[in-house]
């Protein structure tokens, strides 16, 4: 059961209130170069990105946001730090959400100015707190801990609530998986704002995906989280692929092909590893919800393939082709992937 949160809207994308968990990423182009940024956004959207965030560090980036927002196929979020004028300029440019820490924007009047501008245009604000940006007094009181993260986030939320703004999404992230999970658990008990989840500074693609999968997956399995970003030191496309895979693994996204394949062992008589990779790549464009089994021998093959919509099971120099557990026929090993694709396409 997912925790019920209030619903907000980031452009056309609903967040919270039972809406599907959305996947986000952040462009790594120079935002001041709208052509390059829009080209990357188009690739991210094609890969399944629902919401994209762009850094707005200066006036040139804020000015470019006008063209970016106008032409982006998905809602655009402005990532703002320190300068409230950049937030106001981004609102004018047409962004769908602002990401700030109210505590580093400046005076109450500046926070109110941003909140008022967002309210006029129905633009939500994400209060984003990271373990590296916790206030000194909270660190002295609680140390680096889940409690410090939660109290920092709630303090920033109160700043917005005090100026009458409640169209809010919250994130509180640490590079420590356990700390992140515990912080979100505690926050989820205290607020009904939608939560943006993730493990910050998770690392390079391999380790970062593992850390993110453990942290994000744990929270999602507990019903916590309305939108997510897998933060990787990698091509942003990797973040989208990983985020979608996590949602599929926990049963929150059914679209597209799920390839199941067995580990190799001494019984395997077919070159299974490249075959499984070939099948997965060949079916990556298919949007229909399907389960496809790629098995290495007759021990796992018939059973797993029986549970899948389609499947292949390898033998010596050949393999069996299945549909819903029914054997279609034998196929030479080097023709298995092509035969599987032909079968799936013929059924469409």
Tab-separated table of C-alpha atoms in Angstrom:
chain	number	residue	atom	x	y	z
A	1	UNK	CA	0.000	0.000	0.000
A	2	UNK	CA	1.424	3.370	-1.013
A	3	UNK	CA	1.316	6.189	1.496
A	4	UNK	CA	-1.375	8.659	0.475
A	5	UNK	CA	0.021	12.131	-0.074
A	6	UNK	CA	-1.605	15.322	-1.266
A	7	UNK	CA	-1.442	15.790	-5.028
A	8	UNK	CA	0.424	18.532	-6.828
A	9	UNK	CA	1.028	19.032	-10.532
A	10	UNK	CA	4.310	19.632	-12.310
A	11	UNK	CA	2.975	20.792	-15.630
A	12	UNK	CA	1.003	17.840	-17.004
A	13	UNK	CA	2.515	15.355	-14.521
A	14	UNK	CA	0.620	14.613	-11.305
A	15	UNK	CA	2.670	13.962	-8.183
A	16	UNK	CA	1.207	12.225	-5.145
A	17	UNK	CA	-2.415	11.431	-4.435
A	18	UNK	CA	-2.115	7.968	-5.968
A	19	UNK	CA	-0.552	9.111	-9.254
A	20	UNK	CA	2.063	6.876	-10.855
A	21	UNK	CA	5.581	7.295	-9.517
A	22	UNK	CA	7.404	9.494	-12.024
A	23	UNK	CA	11.055	9.304	-13.093
A	24	UNK	CA	13.262	12.361	-13.217
A	25	UNK	CA	16.733	13.297	-14.351
A	26	UNK	CA	18.812	16.434	-14.675
A	27	UNK	CA	20.482	17.782	-17.785
A	28	UNK	CA	24.266	18.121	-17.724
A	29	UNK	CA	24.489	20.463	-20.703
A	30	UNK	CA	25.047	24.170	-20.181
A	31	UNK	CA	21.547	25.505	-19.638
A	32	UNK	CA	22.643	28.712	-21.366
A	33	UNK	CA	22.877	26.602	-24.547
A	34	UNK	CA	19.192	25.892	-25.213
A	35	UNK	CA	19.809	23.865	-28.383
A	36	UNK	CA	22.094	21.371	-26.635
A	37	UNK	CA	19.845	21.251	-23.604
A	38	UNK	CA	16.701	20.627	-25.637
A	39	UNK	CA	18.461	17.904	-27.628
A	40	UNK	CA	19.345	16.125	-24.384
A	41	UNK	CA	15.824	16.585	-23.000
A	42	UNK	CA	14.397	15.014	-26.163
A	43	UNK	CA	16.616	11.957	-25.682
A	44	UNK	CA	15.647	11.694	-22.022
A	45	UNK	CA	11.951	11.969	-22.840
A	46	UNK	CA	12.249	9.259	-25.478
A	47	UNK	CA	13.907	7.010	-22.884
A	48	UNK	CA	10.990	7.472	-20.477
A	49	UNK	CA	11.871	10.550	-18.431
A	50	UNK	CA	8.741	12.209	-17.029
A	51	UNK	CA	10.221	15.404	-15.539
A	52	UNK	CA	13.577	17.074	-16.224
A	53	UNK	CA	15.557	19.530	-14.092
A	54	UNK	CA	17.976	22.166	-15.348
A	55	UNK	CA	20.548	24.069	-13.320
A	56	UNK	CA	20.034	27.835	-13.359
A	57	UNK	CA	23.288	29.271	-11.985
A	58	UNK	CA	23.223	32.632	-13.757
A	59	UNK	CA	21.207	35.122	-15.785
A	60	UNK	CA	22.187	33.564	-19.119
A	61	UNK	CA	20.766	30.215	-17.979
A	62	UNK	CA	17.573	31.881	-16.720
A	63	UNK	CA	17.091	33.620	-20.052
A	64	UNK	CA	17.636	30.366	-21.944
A	65	UNK	CA	14.938	28.685	-19.845
A	66	UNK	CA	12.308	30.579	-21.826
A	67	UNK	CA	13.172	28.734	-25.029
A	68	UNK	CA	13.785	25.466	-23.190
A	69	UNK	CA	10.409	25.490	-21.428
A	70	UNK	CA	8.580	26.485	-24.596
A	71	UNK	CA	9.995	23.587	-26.606
A	72	UNK	CA	10.514	20.821	-24.050
A	73	UNK	CA	8.319	17.722	-24.511
A	74	UNK	CA	8.225	17.193	-20.718
A	75	UNK	CA	7.863	19.532	-17.708
A	76	UNK	CA	11.007	21.478	-16.799
A	77	UNK	CA	12.184	22.211	-13.244
A	78	UNK	CA	14.548	25.082	-12.445
A	79	UNK	CA	17.276	24.223	-9.931
A	80	UNK	CA	17.991	27.385	-7.932
A	81	UNK	CA	20.491	28.161	-5.203
A	82	UNK	CA	21.184	31.422	-3.378
A	83	UNK	CA	19.795	33.974	-5.874
A	84	UNK	CA	16.060	34.479	-5.583
A	85	UNK	CA	16.078	36.665	-8.703
A	86	UNK	CA	17.010	33.597	-10.770
A	87	UNK	CA	13.956	31.836	-9.336
A	88	UNK	CA	11.731	34.759	-10.311
A	89	UNK	CA	13.246	34.836	-13.807
A	90	UNK	CA	12.684	31.097	-14.177
A	91	UNK	CA	9.040	31.494	-13.177
A	92	UNK	CA	8.668	34.158	-15.848
A	93	UNK	CA	10.340	31.816	-18.328
A	94	UNK	CA	7.601	29.232	-17.843
A	95	UNK	CA	9.110	26.493	-15.683
A	96	UNK	CA	6.799	23.864	-14.212
A	97	UNK	CA	8.505	23.679	-10.801
A	98	UNK	CA	11.178	25.463	-8.779
A	99	UNK	CA	13.695	23.564	-6.656
A	100	UNK	CA	15.108	25.665	-3.821
A	101	UNK	CA	16.246	25.585	-0.229
A	102	UNK	CA	14.308	28.509	1.284
A	103	UNK	CA	17.061	28.774	3.876
A	104	UNK	CA	19.700	29.784	1.332
A	105	UNK	CA	17.551	32.175	-0.696
A	106	UNK	CA	17.867	35.000	1.799
A	107	UNK	CA	15.393	37.078	3.738
A	108	UNK	CA	11.769	36.247	4.450
A	109	UNK	CA	10.778	38.896	1.904
A	110	UNK	CA	12.751	37.116	-0.811
A	111	UNK	CA	11.193	33.759	0.037
A	112	UNK	CA	7.768	35.398	-0.041
A	113	UNK	CA	8.531	36.924	-3.449
A	114	UNK	CA	9.380	33.504	-4.879
A	115	UNK	CA	6.368	31.871	-3.231
A	116	UNK	CA	4.008	34.597	-4.479
A	117	UNK	CA	5.330	34.311	-8.043
A	118	UNK	CA	4.908	30.533	-7.976
A	119	UNK	CA	1.416	30.774	-6.470
A	120	UNK	CA	0.250	33.123	-9.220
A	121	UNK	CA	1.197	30.564	-11.861
A	122	UNK	CA	0.367	27.360	-9.944
A	123	UNK	CA	4.024	26.343	-9.870
A	124	UNK	CA	5.061	23.971	-7.048
A	125	UNK	CA	8.274	24.361	-5.073
A	126	UNK	CA	10.498	21.438	-4.154
A	127	UNK	CA	12.264	21.832	-0.856
A	128	UNK	CA	15.470	19.900	-1.499
A	129	UNK	CA	17.703	19.102	1.472
A	130	UNK	CA	20.967	17.157	1.185
A	131	UNK	CA	23.202	15.895	3.972
A	132	UNK	CA	25.865	18.330	2.811
A	133	UNK	CA	23.601	21.373	3.203
A	134	UNK	CA	22.242	20.884	6.728
A	135	UNK	CA	22.386	23.988	8.895
A	136	UNK	CA	25.289	24.290	11.332
A	137	UNK	CA	23.047	24.494	14.388
A	138	UNK	CA	21.255	21.259	13.452
A	139	UNK	CA	24.541	19.468	12.893
A	140	UNK	CA	25.746	20.638	16.297
A	141	UNK	CA	22.532	19.432	17.910
A	142	UNK	CA	21.942	16.143	16.069
A	143	UNK	CA	25.149	15.401	14.190
A	144	UNK	CA	24.916	14.082	10.647
A	145	UNK	CA	21.845	11.929	11.071
A	146	UNK	CA	18.338	11.201	9.768
A	147	UNK	CA	16.978	13.487	12.490
A	148	UNK	CA	19.084	16.395	11.233
A	149	UNK	CA	17.858	15.835	7.671
A	150	UNK	CA	14.220	15.713	8.722
A	151	UNK	CA	14.422	18.774	10.975
A	152	UNK	CA	16.196	20.726	8.233
A	153	UNK	CA	13.499	19.845	5.692
A	154	UNK	CA	10.660	20.672	8.084
A	155	UNK	CA	12.296	23.990	8.940
A	156	UNK	CA	12.460	24.934	5.254
A	157	UNK	CA	8.861	23.827	4.749
A	158	UNK	CA	7.744	26.033	7.652
A	159	UNK	CA	9.366	29.037	5.984
A	160	UNK	CA	7.098	28.494	2.971
A	161	UNK	CA	4.047	27.679	5.071
A	162	UNK	CA	4.580	30.869	7.069
A	163	UNK	CA	4.213	32.903	3.875
A	164	UNK	CA	1.064	30.969	2.963
A	165	UNK	CA	2.553	28.562	0.416
A	166	UNK	CA	1.746	24.846	0.516
A	167	UNK	CA	2.168	23.636	-3.094
A	168	UNK	CA	5.235	21.719	-1.933
A	169	UNK	CA	7.247	18.591	-2.689
A	170	UNK	CA	10.079	17.505	-0.375
A	171	UNK	CA	13.324	15.631	-0.823
A	172	UNK	CA	15.982	14.848	1.770
A	173	UNK	CA	18.912	12.864	0.501
A	174	UNK	CA	22.188	11.515	1.771
A	175	UNK	CA	24.936	9.562	0.052
A	176	UNK	CA	24.484	7.057	2.888
A	177	UNK	CA	21.725	4.625	1.955
A	178	UNK	CA	20.696	3.714	5.507
A	179	UNK	CA	20.570	7.363	6.554
A	180	UNK	CA	18.484	8.271	3.517
A	181	UNK	CA	15.955	5.482	4.047
A	182	UNK	CA	15.506	6.221	7.742
A	183	UNK	CA	15.122	9.956	7.110
A	184	UNK	CA	12.361	9.398	4.545
A	185	UNK	CA	10.608	6.958	6.875
A	186	UNK	CA	10.513	9.567	9.616
A	187	UNK	CA	9.458	12.364	7.297
A	188	UNK	CA	6.659	10.262	5.796
A	189	UNK	CA	5.170	9.894	9.280
A	190	UNK	CA	5.077	13.652	9.820
A	191	UNK	CA	3.906	15.193	6.542
A	192	UNK	CA	1.532	14.428	3.701
A	193	UNK	CA	3.461	16.381	1.090
A	194	UNK	CA	4.568	14.290	-1.910
A	195	UNK	CA	8.121	13.032	-1.603
A	196	UNK	CA	10.886	13.052	-4.195
A	197	UNK	CA	13.160	10.142	-3.291
A	198	UNK	CA	16.701	9.200	-4.166
A	199	UNK	CA	20.219	8.638	-2.863
A	200	UNK	CA	22.364	11.677	-3.585
A	201	UNK	CA	25.924	11.404	-4.898
A	202	UNK	CA	25.319	7.676	-5.350
A	203	UNK	CA	28.438	7.268	-7.480
A	204	UNK	CA	29.367	5.883	-10.871
A	205	UNK	CA	26.940	3.828	-12.914
A	206	UNK	CA	27.671	0.410	-11.405
A	207	UNK	CA	27.906	1.260	-7.699
A	208	UNK	CA	25.478	4.146	-7.988
A	209	UNK	CA	22.747	1.958	-9.429
A	210	UNK	CA	23.268	-0.621	-6.679
A	211	UNK	CA	23.093	1.994	-3.903
A	212	UNK	CA	20.111	3.696	-5.496
A	213	UNK	CA	18.281	0.421	-6.075
A	214	UNK	CA	18.673	-0.555	-2.424
A	215	UNK	CA	17.605	2.851	-1.104
A	216	UNK	CA	14.874	3.740	-3.576
A	217	UNK	CA	13.625	0.157	-3.803
A	218	UNK	CA	13.326	-0.155	-0.035
A	219	UNK	CA	11.301	3.048	0.210
A	220	UNK	CA	9.024	2.137	-2.685
A	221	UNK	CA	8.377	-1.312	-1.199
A	222	UNK	CA	7.291	0.468	1.991
A	223	UNK	CA	4.908	2.693	0.022
A	224	UNK	CA	7.066	5.812	0.324
A	225	UNK	CA	7.874	7.985	-2.676
A	226	UNK	CA	5.958	9.815	-5.397
A	227	UNK	CA	8.772	10.637	-7.802
A	228	UNK	CA	12.413	9.567	-8.017
A	229	UNK	CA	15.802	10.358	-9.437
A	230	UNK	CA	18.688	7.917	-9.644
A	231	UNK	CA	21.653	10.282	-9.189
A	232	UNK	CA	24.655	8.908	-11.095
A	233	UNK	CA	28.058	10.106	-12.208
A	234	UNK	CA	27.107	8.976	-15.685
A	235	UNK	CA	25.127	9.896	-18.756
A	236	UNK	CA	21.680	11.073	-17.569
A	237	UNK	CA	20.178	8.432	-19.843
A	238	UNK	CA	21.534	5.834	-17.419
A	239	UNK	CA	19.501	7.479	-14.650
A	240	UNK	CA	16.276	7.006	-16.602
A	241	UNK	CA	17.003	3.396	-17.519
A	242	UNK	CA	17.827	2.613	-13.886
A	243	UNK	CA	14.782	4.428	-12.520
A	244	UNK	CA	12.401	2.618	-14.813
A	245	UNK	CA	14.064	-0.709	-14.002
A	246	UNK	CA	13.625	-0.064	-10.274
A	247	UNK	CA	9.936	0.728	-10.736
A	248	UNK	CA	9.466	-2.458	-12.750
A	249	UNK	CA	11.306	-4.506	-10.131
A	250	UNK	CA	8.945	-3.378	-7.363
A	251	UNK	CA	5.849	-3.790	-9.553
A	252	UNK	CA	5.024	-0.097	-9.972
A	253	UNK	CA	5.527	0.037	-13.729
A	254	UNK	CA	4.292	-2.636	-16.131
A	255	UNK	CA	4.919	-1.130	-19.559
A	256	UNK	CA	7.686	-2.498	-21.750
A	257	UNK	CA	9.418	-5.851	-21.879
A	258	UNK	CA	10.760	-7.569	-18.772
A	259	UNK	CA	13.484	-10.022	-19.741
A	260	UNK	CA	14.176	-12.786	-17.240
A	261	UNK	CA	17.260	-14.905	-17.799
A	262	UNK	CA	18.966	-17.562	-15.730
A	263	UNK	CA	22.509	-17.436	-14.369
A	264	UNK	CA	24.988	-19.544	-16.258
A	265	UNK	CA	26.226	-22.850	-14.868
A	266	UNK	CA	27.962	-26.019	-15.974
A	267	UNK	CA	24.755	-27.328	-17.571
A	268	UNK	CA	24.568	-24.449	-20.050
A	269	UNK	CA	25.207	-25.657	-23.575
A	270	UNK	CA	24.475	-22.409	-25.384
A	271	UNK	CA	26.339	-19.087	-25.345
A	272	UNK	CA	23.734	-17.584	-23.033
A	273	UNK	CA	25.275	-14.267	-21.969
A	274	UNK	CA	25.460	-12.639	-25.425
A	275	UNK	CA	22.100	-14.211	-26.331
A	276	UNK	CA	20.359	-12.634	-23.323
A	277	UNK	CA	21.969	-9.262	-24.070
A	278	UNK	CA	20.964	-9.525	-27.715
A	279	UNK	CA	17.333	-10.254	-26.812
A	280	UNK	CA	17.172	-7.447	-24.252
A	281	UNK	CA	18.588	-4.905	-26.689
A	282	UNK	CA	16.359	-6.060	-29.549
A	283	UNK	CA	13.213	-5.698	-27.421
A	284	UNK	CA	14.139	-2.394	-25.743
A	285	UNK	CA	11.879	-0.418	-28.097
A	286	UNK	CA	8.762	-2.525	-27.407
A	287	UNK	CA	6.235	-0.632	-25.269
A	288	UNK	CA	3.794	-3.498	-24.786
A	289	UNK	CA	3.899	-5.155	-21.364
A	290	UNK	CA	5.544	-8.544	-21.872
A	291	UNK	CA	7.681	-11.018	-19.961
A	292	UNK	CA	10.295	-12.797	-22.059
A	293	UNK	CA	12.397	-15.684	-20.705
A	294	UNK	CA	15.899	-16.481	-21.952
A	295	UNK	CA	16.992	-19.753	-20.367
A	296	UNK	CA	20.218	-21.684	-20.704
A	297	UNK	CA	19.118	-25.291	-20.297
A	298	UNK	CA	16.160	-27.619	-19.866
A	299	UNK	CA	16.280	-27.474	-16.040
A	300	UNK	CA	15.055	-23.880	-15.781
A	301	UNK	CA	13.919	-23.501	-19.359
A	302	UNK	CA	10.492	-25.100	-19.586
A	303	UNK	CA	9.284	-23.917	-16.194
A	304	UNK	CA	10.352	-20.292	-16.455
A	305	UNK	CA	9.362	-20.073	-20.106
A	306	UNK	CA	5.951	-21.441	-19.183
A	307	UNK	CA	5.357	-18.469	-16.872
A	308	UNK	CA	6.505	-15.956	-19.501
A	309	UNK	CA	4.609	-14.630	-22.499
A	310	UNK	CA	7.445	-15.794	-24.725
A	311	UNK	CA	10.642	-17.679	-24.123
A	312	UNK	CA	13.623	-19.527	-25.455
A	313	UNK	CA	15.540	-22.340	-23.778
A	314	UNK	CA	18.974	-23.338	-25.023
A	315	UNK	CA	20.292	-26.802	-25.736
A	316	UNK	CA	23.318	-28.072	-27.606
A	317	UNK	CA	23.579	-26.044	-30.823
A	318	UNK	CA	19.834	-25.346	-30.743
A	319	UNK	CA	17.017	-24.155	-28.553
A	320	UNK	CA	13.281	-24.343	-27.964
A	321	UNK	CA	10.925	-21.497	-28.725
A	322	UNK	CA	7.909	-21.025	-26.414
A	323	UNK	CA	4.691	-19.056	-26.387
A	324	UNK	CA	2.758	-19.090	-23.070
A	325	UNK	CA	4.519	-22.311	-22.115
A	326	UNK	CA	3.704	-24.063	-25.363
A	327	UNK	CA	6.668	-25.219	-27.453
A	328	UNK	CA	6.543	-23.689	-30.939
A	329	UNK	CA	9.530	-25.575	-32.249
A	330	UNK	CA	13.280	-26.072	-32.291
A	331	UNK	CA	15.549	-23.376	-33.713
A	332	UNK	CA	19.315	-23.364	-34.443
A	333	UNK	CA	21.250	-21.523	-31.744
A	334	UNK	CA	22.300	-18.671	-34.010
A	335	UNK	CA	18.682	-18.086	-35.097
A	336	UNK	CA	17.047	-18.052	-31.661
A	337	UNK	CA	16.871	-14.284	-31.155
A	338	UNK	CA	15.563	-13.661	-34.675
A	339	UNK	CA	12.957	-16.406	-34.300
A	340	UNK	CA	11.822	-14.976	-30.988
A	341	UNK	CA	11.448	-11.492	-32.492
A	342	UNK	CA	9.529	-12.860	-35.452
A	343	UNK	CA	7.160	-14.702	-33.122
A	344	UNK	CA	6.478	-11.622	-31.007
A	345	UNK	CA	5.991	-9.398	-34.049
A	346	UNK	CA	3.645	-11.906	-35.694
A	347	UNK	CA	1.392	-11.807	-32.631
A	348	UNK	CA	1.085	-8.021	-32.566
